[in-house]
């Protein structure tokens, strides 16, 4: 059974012949988790596929590297048509997820742009941000991805000069990449959660400080009043009345305020 399966597989490969895209054992890489914004609500930052297509069909100097973005049904759809001639202009973002495709091609790049870096700068990573083109005005534009969607991505090499099956090579698909969604609590990074807690603590501390200050002012006021009563006896509430009376008295003694009638 197993041997029969292998024979069938071999014959299938023989039958399709050279039209099968050369598989390249490279999985497009999302930037490492230490990079801020590697996956946002509408974009994904990939590493550029430098040196990836160097060895495949080197006679095809005019070939283009395309990025392919697919949803779950788009992966199967692409696999079903990849041995045929594909026209990239019929595989645009605009109708990828409204028609029957489920995938689109974008970021057309001449393959020599992704040639092996002559001098590798340590620590430098060249990125390709999927979903970075706003507004989307060009054909096959790199439009923002639908928020919260799940996608798989790969690079394919297309020979633009032939009308026969034109996908020369393909990398592997990434695993499913889930974009952040606006309502997903997981998108709140721990840093901002801590900040939220700190805001609450700061508010409570501010209120406590205000209450303390208020109490201090109240105490000061009480002490001042007692002083101005110039009394050693704290129990005499009536002193306020006497004080008022006293003031009135002194005012009456003030010549400027005394009415002629009072005289
Ligand atoms: C993928 O895209 C196809 C084509 O527009 C659509 O019918 C399908 O519902 C999509 N699948 C998911 C999981 O979004
Ligand atoms: C990769 O390809 C480019 C041109 O396509 C060439 O200049 C470069 O030497 C190649 N690098 C390797 C390692 O094959």
PDB file of C-alpha atoms and ligand atoms in Angstrom:
ATOM      1  CA  UNK A   1       0.000   0.000   0.000  1.00  0.00           C
ATOM      2  CA  UNK A   2       2.752   2.371   1.036  1.00  0.00           C
ATOM      3  CA  UNK A   3       4.831   1.377  -2.004  1.00  0.00           C
ATOM      4  CA  UNK A   4       1.829   1.849  -4.269  1.00  0.00           C
ATOM      5  CA  UNK A   5       1.282   5.317  -2.820  1.00  0.00           C
ATOM      6  CA  UNK A   6       4.911   6.222  -3.520  1.00  0.00           C
ATOM      7  CA  UNK A   7       4.640   5.047  -7.119  1.00  0.00           C
ATOM      8  CA  UNK A   8       1.473   7.071  -7.626  1.00  0.00           C
ATOM      9  CA  UNK A   9       3.155  10.138  -6.079  1.00  0.00           C
ATOM     10  CA  UNK A  10       6.245   9.685  -8.284  1.00  0.00           C
ATOM     11  CA  UNK A  11       4.092   9.411 -11.412  1.00  0.00           C
ATOM     12  CA  UNK A  12       2.156  12.520 -10.391  1.00  0.00           C
ATOM     13  CA  UNK A  13       5.399  14.465 -10.029  1.00  0.00           C
ATOM     14  CA  UNK A  14       6.695  13.085 -13.375  1.00  0.00           C
ATOM     15  CA  UNK A  15       3.449  13.961 -15.118  1.00  0.00           C
ATOM     16  CA  UNK A  16       3.435  17.595 -14.008  1.00  0.00           C
ATOM     17  CA  UNK A  17       7.088  17.883 -14.979  1.00  0.00           C
ATOM     18  CA  UNK A  18       8.807  21.251 -14.883  1.00  0.00           C
ATOM     19  CA  UNK A  19       5.618  23.233 -14.250  1.00  0.00           C
ATOM     20  CA  UNK A  20       5.747  22.482 -10.528  1.00  0.00           C
ATOM     21  CA  UNK A  21       7.157  25.471  -8.637  1.00  0.00           C
ATOM     22  CA  UNK A  22      10.496  24.569  -7.116  1.00  0.00           C
ATOM     23  CA  UNK A  23       9.905  24.227  -3.381  1.00  0.00           C
ATOM     24  CA  UNK A  24      12.324  26.246  -1.270  1.00  0.00           C
ATOM     25  CA  UNK A  25      12.727  25.147   2.314  1.00  0.00           C
ATOM     26  CA  UNK A  26      12.426  28.623   3.765  1.00  0.00           C
ATOM     27  CA  UNK A  27       9.647  29.768   6.073  1.00  0.00           C
ATOM     28  CA  UNK A  28       9.090  33.537   6.030  1.00  0.00           C
ATOM     29  CA  UNK A  29      10.005  34.851   9.431  1.00  0.00           C
ATOM     30  CA  UNK A  30       8.027  37.298  11.521  1.00  0.00           C
ATOM     31  CA  UNK A  31      10.403  39.624  13.333  1.00  0.00           C
ATOM     32  CA  UNK A  32      11.445  38.412  16.749  1.00  0.00           C
ATOM     33  CA  UNK A  33       9.168  39.119  19.693  1.00  0.00           C
ATOM     34  CA  UNK A  34      11.553  41.750  21.049  1.00  0.00           C
ATOM     35  CA  UNK A  35      10.647  44.090  18.196  1.00  0.00           C
ATOM     36  CA  UNK A  36       7.768  46.441  19.013  1.00  0.00           C
ATOM     37  CA  UNK A  37       4.861  46.314  16.581  1.00  0.00           C
ATOM     38  CA  UNK A  38       5.898  43.057  14.909  1.00  0.00           C
ATOM     39  CA  UNK A  39       2.214  42.158  14.716  1.00  0.00           C
ATOM     40  CA  UNK A  40      -0.369  44.921  14.952  1.00  0.00           C
ATOM     41  CA  UNK A  41      -4.093  45.028  14.183  1.00  0.00           C
ATOM     42  CA  UNK A  42      -3.465  45.475  10.463  1.00  0.00           C
ATOM     43  CA  UNK A  43       0.214  44.779   9.792  1.00  0.00           C
ATOM     44  CA  UNK A  44       2.860  42.084  10.201  1.00  0.00           C
ATOM     45  CA  UNK A  45       6.602  42.744  10.033  1.00  0.00           C
ATOM     46  CA  UNK A  46       8.472  40.035   8.122  1.00  0.00           C
ATOM     47  CA  UNK A  47      12.166  39.669   7.504  1.00  0.00           C
ATOM     48  CA  UNK A  48      13.086  40.298   3.875  1.00  0.00           C
ATOM     49  CA  UNK A  49      13.825  37.014   2.041  1.00  0.00           C
ATOM     50  CA  UNK A  50      17.439  37.878   1.398  1.00  0.00           C
ATOM     51  CA  UNK A  51      19.413  35.183  -0.431  1.00  0.00           C
ATOM     52  CA  UNK A  52      16.370  32.899  -0.477  1.00  0.00           C
ATOM     53  CA  UNK A  53      15.809  32.741  -4.257  1.00  0.00           C
ATOM     54  CA  UNK A  54      19.425  32.789  -5.344  1.00  0.00           C
ATOM     55  CA  UNK A  55      19.750  29.150  -6.201  1.00  0.00           C
ATOM     56  CA  UNK A  56      16.434  28.589  -7.992  1.00  0.00           C
ATOM     57  CA  UNK A  57      16.291  28.998 -11.790  1.00  0.00           C
ATOM     58  CA  UNK A  58      19.162  31.440 -11.931  1.00  0.00           C
ATOM     59  CA  UNK A  59      18.522  31.974 -15.658  1.00  0.00           C
ATOM     60  CA  UNK A  60      15.364  33.859 -14.760  1.00  0.00           C
ATOM     61  CA  UNK A  61      17.016  37.214 -14.108  1.00  0.00           C
ATOM     62  CA  UNK A  62      13.817  39.131 -14.836  1.00  0.00           C
ATOM     63  CA  UNK A  63      11.794  37.185 -12.267  1.00  0.00           C
ATOM     64  CA  UNK A  64       9.769  38.931  -9.588  1.00  0.00           C
ATOM     65  CA  UNK A  65       9.409  37.915  -5.980  1.00  0.00           C
ATOM     66  CA  UNK A  66       5.847  38.319  -4.742  1.00  0.00           C
ATOM     67  CA  UNK A  67       4.474  38.096  -1.260  1.00  0.00           C
ATOM     68  CA  UNK A  68       1.410  35.877  -1.005  1.00  0.00           C
ATOM     69  CA  UNK A  69      -1.057  36.448   1.849  1.00  0.00           C
ATOM     70  CA  UNK A  70      -3.772  33.849   2.326  1.00  0.00           C
ATOM     71  CA  UNK A  71      -6.545  33.059   4.757  1.00  0.00           C
ATOM     72  CA  UNK A  72      -7.222  29.421   5.619  1.00  0.00           C
ATOM     73  CA  UNK A  73      -9.255  28.670   2.503  1.00  0.00           C
ATOM     74  CA  UNK A  74      -6.870  30.724   0.368  1.00  0.00           C
ATOM     75  CA  UNK A  75      -4.022  28.306   1.114  1.00  0.00           C
ATOM     76  CA  UNK A  76      -5.928  25.431  -0.465  1.00  0.00           C
ATOM     77  CA  UNK A  77      -7.067  27.638  -3.335  1.00  0.00           C
ATOM     78  CA  UNK A  78      -3.486  28.657  -4.153  1.00  0.00           C
ATOM     79  CA  UNK A  79      -2.267  25.073  -4.015  1.00  0.00           C
ATOM     80  CA  UNK A  80      -4.948  24.121  -6.519  1.00  0.00           C
ATOM     81  CA  UNK A  81      -3.871  26.707  -9.098  1.00  0.00           C
ATOM     82  CA  UNK A  82      -0.137  27.057  -8.569  1.00  0.00           C
ATOM     83  CA  UNK A  83       0.726  24.717 -11.451  1.00  0.00           C
ATOM     84  CA  UNK A  84      -1.180  26.889 -13.897  1.00  0.00           C
ATOM     85  CA  UNK A  85      -0.444  30.296 -15.373  1.00  0.00           C
ATOM     86  CA  UNK A  86      -1.340  32.966 -12.829  1.00  0.00           C
ATOM     87  CA  UNK A  87      -1.952  36.615 -13.582  1.00  0.00           C
ATOM     88  CA  UNK A  88      -0.942  38.667 -10.513  1.00  0.00           C
ATOM     89  CA  UNK A  89      -3.262  41.507 -11.546  1.00  0.00           C
ATOM     90  CA  UNK A  90      -6.217  39.173 -11.046  1.00  0.00           C
ATOM     91  CA  UNK A  91      -5.011  38.341  -7.548  1.00  0.00           C
ATOM     92  CA  UNK A  92      -5.246  41.711  -5.839  1.00  0.00           C
ATOM     93  CA  UNK A  93      -6.097  42.567  -2.267  1.00  0.00           C
ATOM     94  CA  UNK A  94      -9.284  44.363  -3.296  1.00  0.00           C
ATOM     95  CA  UNK A  95     -11.188  41.185  -4.131  1.00  0.00           C
ATOM     96  CA  UNK A  96      -9.160  38.612  -2.223  1.00  0.00           C
ATOM     97  CA  UNK A  97     -11.621  38.140   0.601  1.00  0.00           C
ATOM     98  CA  UNK A  98     -14.863  38.995  -1.156  1.00  0.00           C
ATOM     99  CA  UNK A  99     -14.622  36.598  -4.109  1.00  0.00           C
ATOM    100  CA  UNK A 100     -13.412  33.024  -4.204  1.00  0.00           C
ATOM    101  CA  UNK A 101      -9.637  33.558  -3.986  1.00  0.00           C
ATOM    102  CA  UNK A 102      -8.931  33.910  -0.263  1.00  0.00           C
ATOM    103  CA  UNK A 103      -5.409  35.069  -1.083  1.00  0.00           C
ATOM    104  CA  UNK A 104      -3.635  37.910  -2.858  1.00  0.00           C
ATOM    105  CA  UNK A 105      -0.238  38.826  -4.241  1.00  0.00           C
ATOM    106  CA  UNK A 106       1.545  42.020  -3.228  1.00  0.00           C
ATOM    107  CA  UNK A 107       4.953  43.703  -2.765  1.00  0.00           C
ATOM    108  CA  UNK A 108       6.315  42.817  -6.210  1.00  0.00           C
ATOM    109  CA  UNK A 109      10.088  43.008  -5.971  1.00  0.00           C
ATOM    110  CA  UNK A 110      12.833  42.231  -8.500  1.00  0.00           C
ATOM    111  CA  UNK A 111      14.643  39.179  -7.263  1.00  0.00           C
ATOM    112  CA  UNK A 112      18.063  40.860  -7.255  1.00  0.00           C
ATOM    113  CA  UNK A 113      16.780  43.230  -4.536  1.00  0.00           C
ATOM    114  CA  UNK A 114      16.759  40.174  -2.281  1.00  0.00           C
ATOM    115  CA  UNK A 115      20.207  38.988  -3.295  1.00  0.00           C
ATOM    116  CA  UNK A 116      22.594  37.892  -0.619  1.00  0.00           C
ATOM    117  CA  UNK A 117      23.842  40.838   1.383  1.00  0.00           C
ATOM    118  CA  UNK A 118      27.383  41.643   0.219  1.00  0.00           C
ATOM    119  CA  UNK A 119      28.391  42.971   3.562  1.00  0.00           C
ATOM    120  CA  UNK A 120      26.169  41.863   6.369  1.00  0.00           C
ATOM    121  CA  UNK A 121      25.784  44.560   8.988  1.00  0.00           C
ATOM    122  CA  UNK A 122      25.611  42.779  12.345  1.00  0.00           C
ATOM    123  CA  UNK A 123      22.295  43.285  14.124  1.00  0.00           C
ATOM    124  CA  UNK A 124      20.645  44.858  11.090  1.00  0.00           C
ATOM    125  CA  UNK A 125      17.470  43.194   9.847  1.00  0.00           C
ATOM    126  CA  UNK A 126      15.761  44.410   6.686  1.00  0.00           C
ATOM    127  CA  UNK A 127      12.023  44.206   7.142  1.00  0.00           C
ATOM    128  CA  UNK A 128       9.023  43.996   4.902  1.00  0.00           C
ATOM    129  CA  UNK A 129       5.883  45.253   6.583  1.00  0.00           C
ATOM    130  CA  UNK A 130       2.770  43.537   5.273  1.00  0.00           C
ATOM    131  CA  UNK A 131      -0.223  45.927   5.264  1.00  0.00           C
ATOM    132  CA  UNK A 132       1.824  49.138   5.283  1.00  0.00           C
ATOM    133  CA  UNK A 133       0.390  50.902   2.213  1.00  0.00           C
ATOM    134  CA  UNK A 134      -2.129  53.610   3.101  1.00  0.00           C
ATOM    135  CA  UNK A 135      -3.979  54.604   1.027  1.00  0.00           C
ATOM    136  CA  UNK A 136      -4.172  51.624  -1.280  1.00  0.00           C
ATOM    137  CA  UNK A 137      -3.908  53.211  -4.744  1.00  0.00           C
ATOM    138  CA  UNK A 138      -1.648  50.959  -6.826  1.00  0.00           C
ATOM    139  CA  UNK A 139      -2.573  47.596  -8.351  1.00  0.00           C
ATOM    140  CA  UNK A 140      -1.596  44.774  -5.999  1.00  0.00           C
ATOM    141  CA  UNK A 141      -1.074  47.358  -3.250  1.00  0.00           C
ATOM    142  CA  UNK A 142       0.088  46.313   0.182  1.00  0.00           C
ATOM    143  CA  UNK A 143      -3.153  47.326   1.904  1.00  0.00           C
ATOM    144  CA  UNK A 144      -3.793  47.077   5.655  1.00  0.00           C
ATOM    145  CA  UNK A 145      -4.999  43.599   6.603  1.00  0.00           C
ATOM    146  CA  UNK A 146      -8.454  43.027   8.102  1.00  0.00           C
ATOM    147  CA  UNK A 147      -8.227  43.542  11.865  1.00  0.00           C
ATOM    148  CA  UNK A 148      -8.142  40.375  13.930  1.00  0.00           C
ATOM    149  CA  UNK A 149      -7.794  38.104  10.893  1.00  0.00           C
ATOM    150  CA  UNK A 150      -5.613  34.999  10.681  1.00  0.00           C
ATOM    151  CA  UNK A 151      -3.265  34.659   7.719  1.00  0.00           C
ATOM    152  CA  UNK A 152      -0.431  32.552   6.348  1.00  0.00           C
ATOM    153  CA  UNK A 153       2.222  34.052   4.105  1.00  0.00           C
ATOM    154  CA  UNK A 154       4.830  32.877   1.647  1.00  0.00           C
ATOM    155  CA  UNK A 155       7.039  34.263  -1.089  1.00  0.00           C
ATOM    156  CA  UNK A 156       6.744  33.078  -4.674  1.00  0.00           C
ATOM    157  CA  UNK A 157       9.001  33.683  -7.670  1.00  0.00           C
ATOM    158  CA  UNK A 158       7.156  34.493 -10.895  1.00  0.00           C
ATOM    159  CA  UNK A 159       8.572  34.709 -14.411  1.00  0.00           C
ATOM    160  CA  UNK A 160       6.686  37.642 -15.996  1.00  0.00           C
ATOM    161  CA  UNK A 161       7.854  36.824 -19.525  1.00  0.00           C
ATOM    162  CA  UNK A 162       5.978  33.565 -20.091  1.00  0.00           C
ATOM    163  CA  UNK A 163       2.350  32.688 -20.657  1.00  0.00           C
ATOM    164  CA  UNK A 164       2.722  29.075 -19.564  1.00  0.00           C
ATOM    165  CA  UNK A 165       2.804  28.064 -15.896  1.00  0.00           C
ATOM    166  CA  UNK A 166       4.850  30.943 -14.511  1.00  0.00           C
ATOM    167  CA  UNK A 167       5.394  30.299 -10.815  1.00  0.00           C
ATOM    168  CA  UNK A 168       9.060  29.321 -10.784  1.00  0.00           C
ATOM    169  CA  UNK A 169       9.607  28.741  -7.092  1.00  0.00           C
ATOM    170  CA  UNK A 170       7.795  29.030  -3.779  1.00  0.00           C
ATOM    171  CA  UNK A 171       8.846  29.119  -0.167  1.00  0.00           C
ATOM    172  CA  UNK A 172       6.898  27.386   2.556  1.00  0.00           C
ATOM    173  CA  UNK A 173       3.908  29.004   4.224  1.00  0.00           C
ATOM    174  CA  UNK A 174       4.295  30.601   7.628  1.00  0.00           C
ATOM    175  CA  UNK A 175       2.239  29.196  10.458  1.00  0.00           C
ATOM    176  CA  UNK A 176      -1.034  30.993  11.047  1.00  0.00           C
ATOM    177  CA  UNK A 177      -0.371  34.590  12.044  1.00  0.00           C
ATOM    178  CA  UNK A 178      -3.175  36.071  14.092  1.00  0.00           C
ATOM    179  CA  UNK A 179      -3.507  39.837  13.931  1.00  0.00           C
ATOM    180  CA  UNK A 180      -4.420  41.736  17.039  1.00  0.00           C
ATOM    181  CA  UNK A 181      -8.042  42.688  17.406  1.00  0.00           C
ATOM    182  CA  UNK A 182      -9.225  45.910  19.004  1.00  0.00           C
ATOM    183  CA  UNK A 183     -11.262  44.156  21.686  1.00  0.00           C
ATOM    184  CA  UNK A 184      -8.794  41.384  22.524  1.00  0.00           C
ATOM    185  CA  UNK A 185      -7.615  41.832  26.140  1.00  0.00           C
ATOM    186  CA  UNK A 186      -4.400  40.023  25.229  1.00  0.00           C
ATOM    187  CA  UNK A 187      -3.362  43.003  23.156  1.00  0.00           C
ATOM    188  CA  UNK A 188      -3.036  45.015  26.345  1.00  0.00           C
ATOM    189  CA  UNK A 189       0.631  44.510  27.065  1.00  0.00           C
ATOM    190  CA  UNK A 190       1.613  44.002  30.723  1.00  0.00           C
ATOM    191  CA  UNK A 191       3.364  47.371  30.710  1.00  0.00           C
ATOM    192  CA  UNK A 192       0.142  49.306  30.174  1.00  0.00           C
ATOM    193  CA  UNK A 193      -1.720  47.072  32.658  1.00  0.00           C
ATOM    194  CA  UNK A 194       0.827  48.064  35.270  1.00  0.00           C
ATOM    195  CA  UNK A 195       0.392  51.678  34.261  1.00  0.00           C
ATOM    196  CA  UNK A 196      -3.361  51.340  34.864  1.00  0.00           C
ATOM    197  CA  UNK A 197      -2.696  50.025  38.375  1.00  0.00           C
ATOM    198  CA  UNK A 198      -0.271  52.830  39.017  1.00  0.00           C
ATOM    199  CA  UNK A 199      -2.866  55.402  37.979  1.00  0.00           C
ATOM    200  CA  UNK A 200      -5.286  53.997  40.576  1.00  0.00           C
ATOM    201  CA  UNK A 201      -2.615  53.986  43.292  1.00  0.00           C
ATOM    202  CA  UNK A 202      -1.535  57.510  42.388  1.00  0.00           C
ATOM    203  CA  UNK A 203      -5.143  58.701  42.581  1.00  0.00           C
ATOM    204  CA  UNK A 204      -5.654  57.089  46.001  1.00  0.00           C
ATOM    205  CA  UNK A 205      -2.377  58.576  47.259  1.00  0.00           C
ATOM    206  CA  UNK A 206      -3.395  62.014  45.945  1.00  0.00           C
ATOM    207  CA  UNK A 207      -6.733  61.813  47.749  1.00  0.00           C
ATOM    208  CA  UNK A 208      -5.040  60.713  50.978  1.00  0.00           C
ATOM    209  CA  UNK A 209      -2.531  63.539  50.664  1.00  0.00           C
ATOM    210  CA  UNK A 210      -5.366  66.011  50.087  1.00  0.00           C
ATOM    211  CA  UNK A 211      -7.231  64.736  53.161  1.00  0.00           C
ATOM    212  CA  UNK A 212      -4.053  65.012  55.232  1.00  0.00           C
ATOM    213  CA  UNK A 213      -3.498  68.562  54.039  1.00  0.00           C
ATOM    214  CA  UNK A 214      -7.119  69.442  54.741  1.00  0.00           C
ATOM    215  CA  UNK A 215      -6.817  68.058  58.257  1.00  0.00           C
ATOM    216  CA  UNK A 216      -3.584  69.974  58.765  1.00  0.00           C
ATOM    217  CA  UNK A 217      -5.201  73.225  57.607  1.00  0.00           C
ATOM    218  CA  UNK A 218      -8.177  72.576  59.853  1.00  0.00           C
ATOM    219  CA  UNK A 219      -5.874  71.992  62.792  1.00  0.00           C
ATOM    220  CA  UNK A 220      -3.979  75.174  62.023  1.00  0.00           C
ATOM    221  CA  UNK A 221      -7.233  77.079  61.845  1.00  0.00           C
ATOM    222  CA  UNK A 222      -8.355  75.747  65.217  1.00  0.00           C
ATOM    223  CA  UNK A 223      -4.999  76.582  66.812  1.00  0.00           C
ATOM    224  CA  UNK A 224      -5.032  80.087  65.314  1.00  0.00           C
ATOM    225  CA  UNK A 225      -8.561  80.795  66.512  1.00  0.00           C
ATOM    226  CA  UNK A 226      -7.708  79.660  70.000  1.00  0.00           C
ATOM    227  CA  UNK A 227      -4.661  81.927  69.973  1.00  0.00           C
ATOM    228  CA  UNK A 228      -6.668  84.935  68.832  1.00  0.00           C
ATOM    229  CA  UNK A 229      -9.211  84.294  71.578  1.00  0.00           C
ATOM    230  CA  UNK A 230      -6.221  84.714  73.878  1.00  0.00           C
ATOM    231  CA  UNK A 231      -7.782  82.336  76.280  1.00  0.00           C
ATOM    232  CA  UNK A 232      -6.275  79.513  78.208  1.00  0.00           C
ATOM    233  CA  UNK A 233      -9.651  77.858  78.602  1.00  0.00           C
ATOM    234  CA  UNK A 234     -10.612  75.801  75.639  1.00  0.00           C
ATOM    235  CA  UNK A 235     -14.120  74.986  76.869  1.00  0.00           C
ATOM    236  CA  UNK A 236     -15.641  78.439  76.377  1.00  0.00           C
ATOM    237  CA  UNK A 237     -17.612  78.284  73.181  1.00  0.00           C
ATOM    238  CA  UNK A 238     -19.381  81.460  74.202  1.00  0.00           C
ATOM    239  CA  UNK A 239     -16.095  83.224  73.812  1.00  0.00           C
ATOM    240  CA  UNK A 240     -16.872  83.521  70.113  1.00  0.00           C
ATOM    241  CA  UNK A 241     -19.895  85.580  71.016  1.00  0.00           C
ATOM    242  CA  UNK A 242     -17.937  87.671  73.411  1.00  0.00           C
ATOM    243  CA  UNK A 243     -15.205  88.128  70.883  1.00  0.00           C
ATOM    244  CA  UNK A 244     -17.724  89.276  68.315  1.00  0.00           C
ATOM    245  CA  UNK A 245     -19.268  91.566  70.793  1.00  0.00           C
ATOM    246  CA  UNK A 246     -15.865  92.823  71.699  1.00  0.00           C
ATOM    247  CA  UNK A 247     -15.069  93.604  68.069  1.00  0.00           C
ATOM    248  CA  UNK A 248     -18.367  95.348  67.637  1.00  0.00           C
ATOM    249  CA  UNK A 249     -17.630  97.280  70.728  1.00  0.00           C
ATOM    250  CA  UNK A 250     -14.254  98.354  69.464  1.00  0.00           C
ATOM    251  CA  UNK A 251     -15.740  99.284  66.110  1.00  0.00           C
ATOM    252  CA  UNK A 252     -18.286 101.430  67.863  1.00  0.00           C
ATOM    253  CA  UNK A 253     -15.456 103.121  69.598  1.00  0.00           C
ATOM    254  CA  UNK A 254     -13.910 103.830  66.224  1.00  0.00           C
ATOM    255  CA  UNK A 255     -14.835 107.461  65.438  1.00  0.00           C
ATOM    256  CA  UNK A 256     -15.122 106.846  61.685  1.00  0.00           C
ATOM    257  CA  UNK A 257     -17.964 104.361  62.067  1.00  0.00           C
ATOM    258  CA  UNK A 258     -19.983 105.913  64.809  1.00  0.00           C
ATOM    259  CA  UNK A 259     -23.252 107.285  63.550  1.00  0.00           C
ATOM    260  CA  UNK A 260     -24.220 110.829  64.575  1.00  0.00           C
ATOM    261  CA  UNK A 261     -27.337 109.396  66.148  1.00  0.00           C
ATOM    262  CA  UNK A 262     -25.249 107.184  68.438  1.00  0.00           C
ATOM    263  CA  UNK A 263     -23.368 110.214  69.691  1.00  0.00           C
TER     264      UNK A 263
HETATM  265  C1  LIG B   1     -11.182  33.415   3.178  1.00  0.00           C
HETATM  266  O1  LIG B   1     -11.509  34.102   1.995  1.00  0.00           O
HETATM  267  C2  LIG B   1     -12.573  33.476   1.264  1.00  0.00           C
HETATM  268  C3  LIG B   1     -12.679  34.165  -0.084  1.00  0.00           C
HETATM  269  O2  LIG B   1     -13.147  35.467   0.007  1.00  0.00           O
HETATM  270  C4  LIG B   1     -13.829  33.545   2.085  1.00  0.00           C
HETATM  271  O3  LIG B   1     -14.889  32.965   1.393  1.00  0.00           O
HETATM  272  C5  LIG B   1     -13.590  32.823   3.394  1.00  0.00           C
HETATM  273  O4  LIG B   1     -14.697  32.978   4.237  1.00  0.00           O
HETATM  274  C6  LIG B   1     -12.372  33.371   4.101  1.00  0.00           C
HETATM  275  N1  LIG B   1     -12.081  32.513   5.231  1.00  0.00           N
HETATM  276  C7  LIG B   1     -11.872  33.009   6.460  1.00  0.00           C
HETATM  277  C8  LIG B   1     -11.553  32.034   7.498  1.00  0.00           C
HETATM  278  O5  LIG B   1     -11.922  34.199   6.671  1.00  0.00           O
HETATM  279  C1  LIG B   2      22.825  35.904  -5.356  1.00  0.00           C
HETATM  280  O1  LIG B   2      22.364  36.490  -6.568  1.00  0.00           O
HETATM  281  C2  LIG B   2      22.956  37.718  -6.907  1.00  0.00           C
HETATM  282  C3  LIG B   2      22.361  38.217  -8.201  1.00  0.00           C
HETATM  283  O2  LIG B   2      21.154  37.614  -8.484  1.00  0.00           O
HETATM  284  C4  LIG B   2      24.475  37.561  -7.008  1.00  0.00           C
HETATM  285  O3  LIG B   2      25.050  38.815  -7.251  1.00  0.00           O
HETATM  286  C5  LIG B   2      25.009  36.984  -5.716  1.00  0.00           C
HETATM  287  O4  LIG B   2      26.403  36.733  -5.837  1.00  0.00           O
HETATM  288  C6  LIG B   2      24.307  35.701  -5.367  1.00  0.00           C
HETATM  289  N1  LIG B   2      24.788  35.202  -4.092  1.00  0.00           N
HETATM  290  C7  LIG B   2      25.009  33.941  -3.835  1.00  0.00           C
HETATM  291  C8  LIG B   2      25.516  33.614  -2.473  1.00  0.00           C
HETATM  292  O5  LIG B   2      24.797  33.073  -4.635  1.00  0.00           O
END
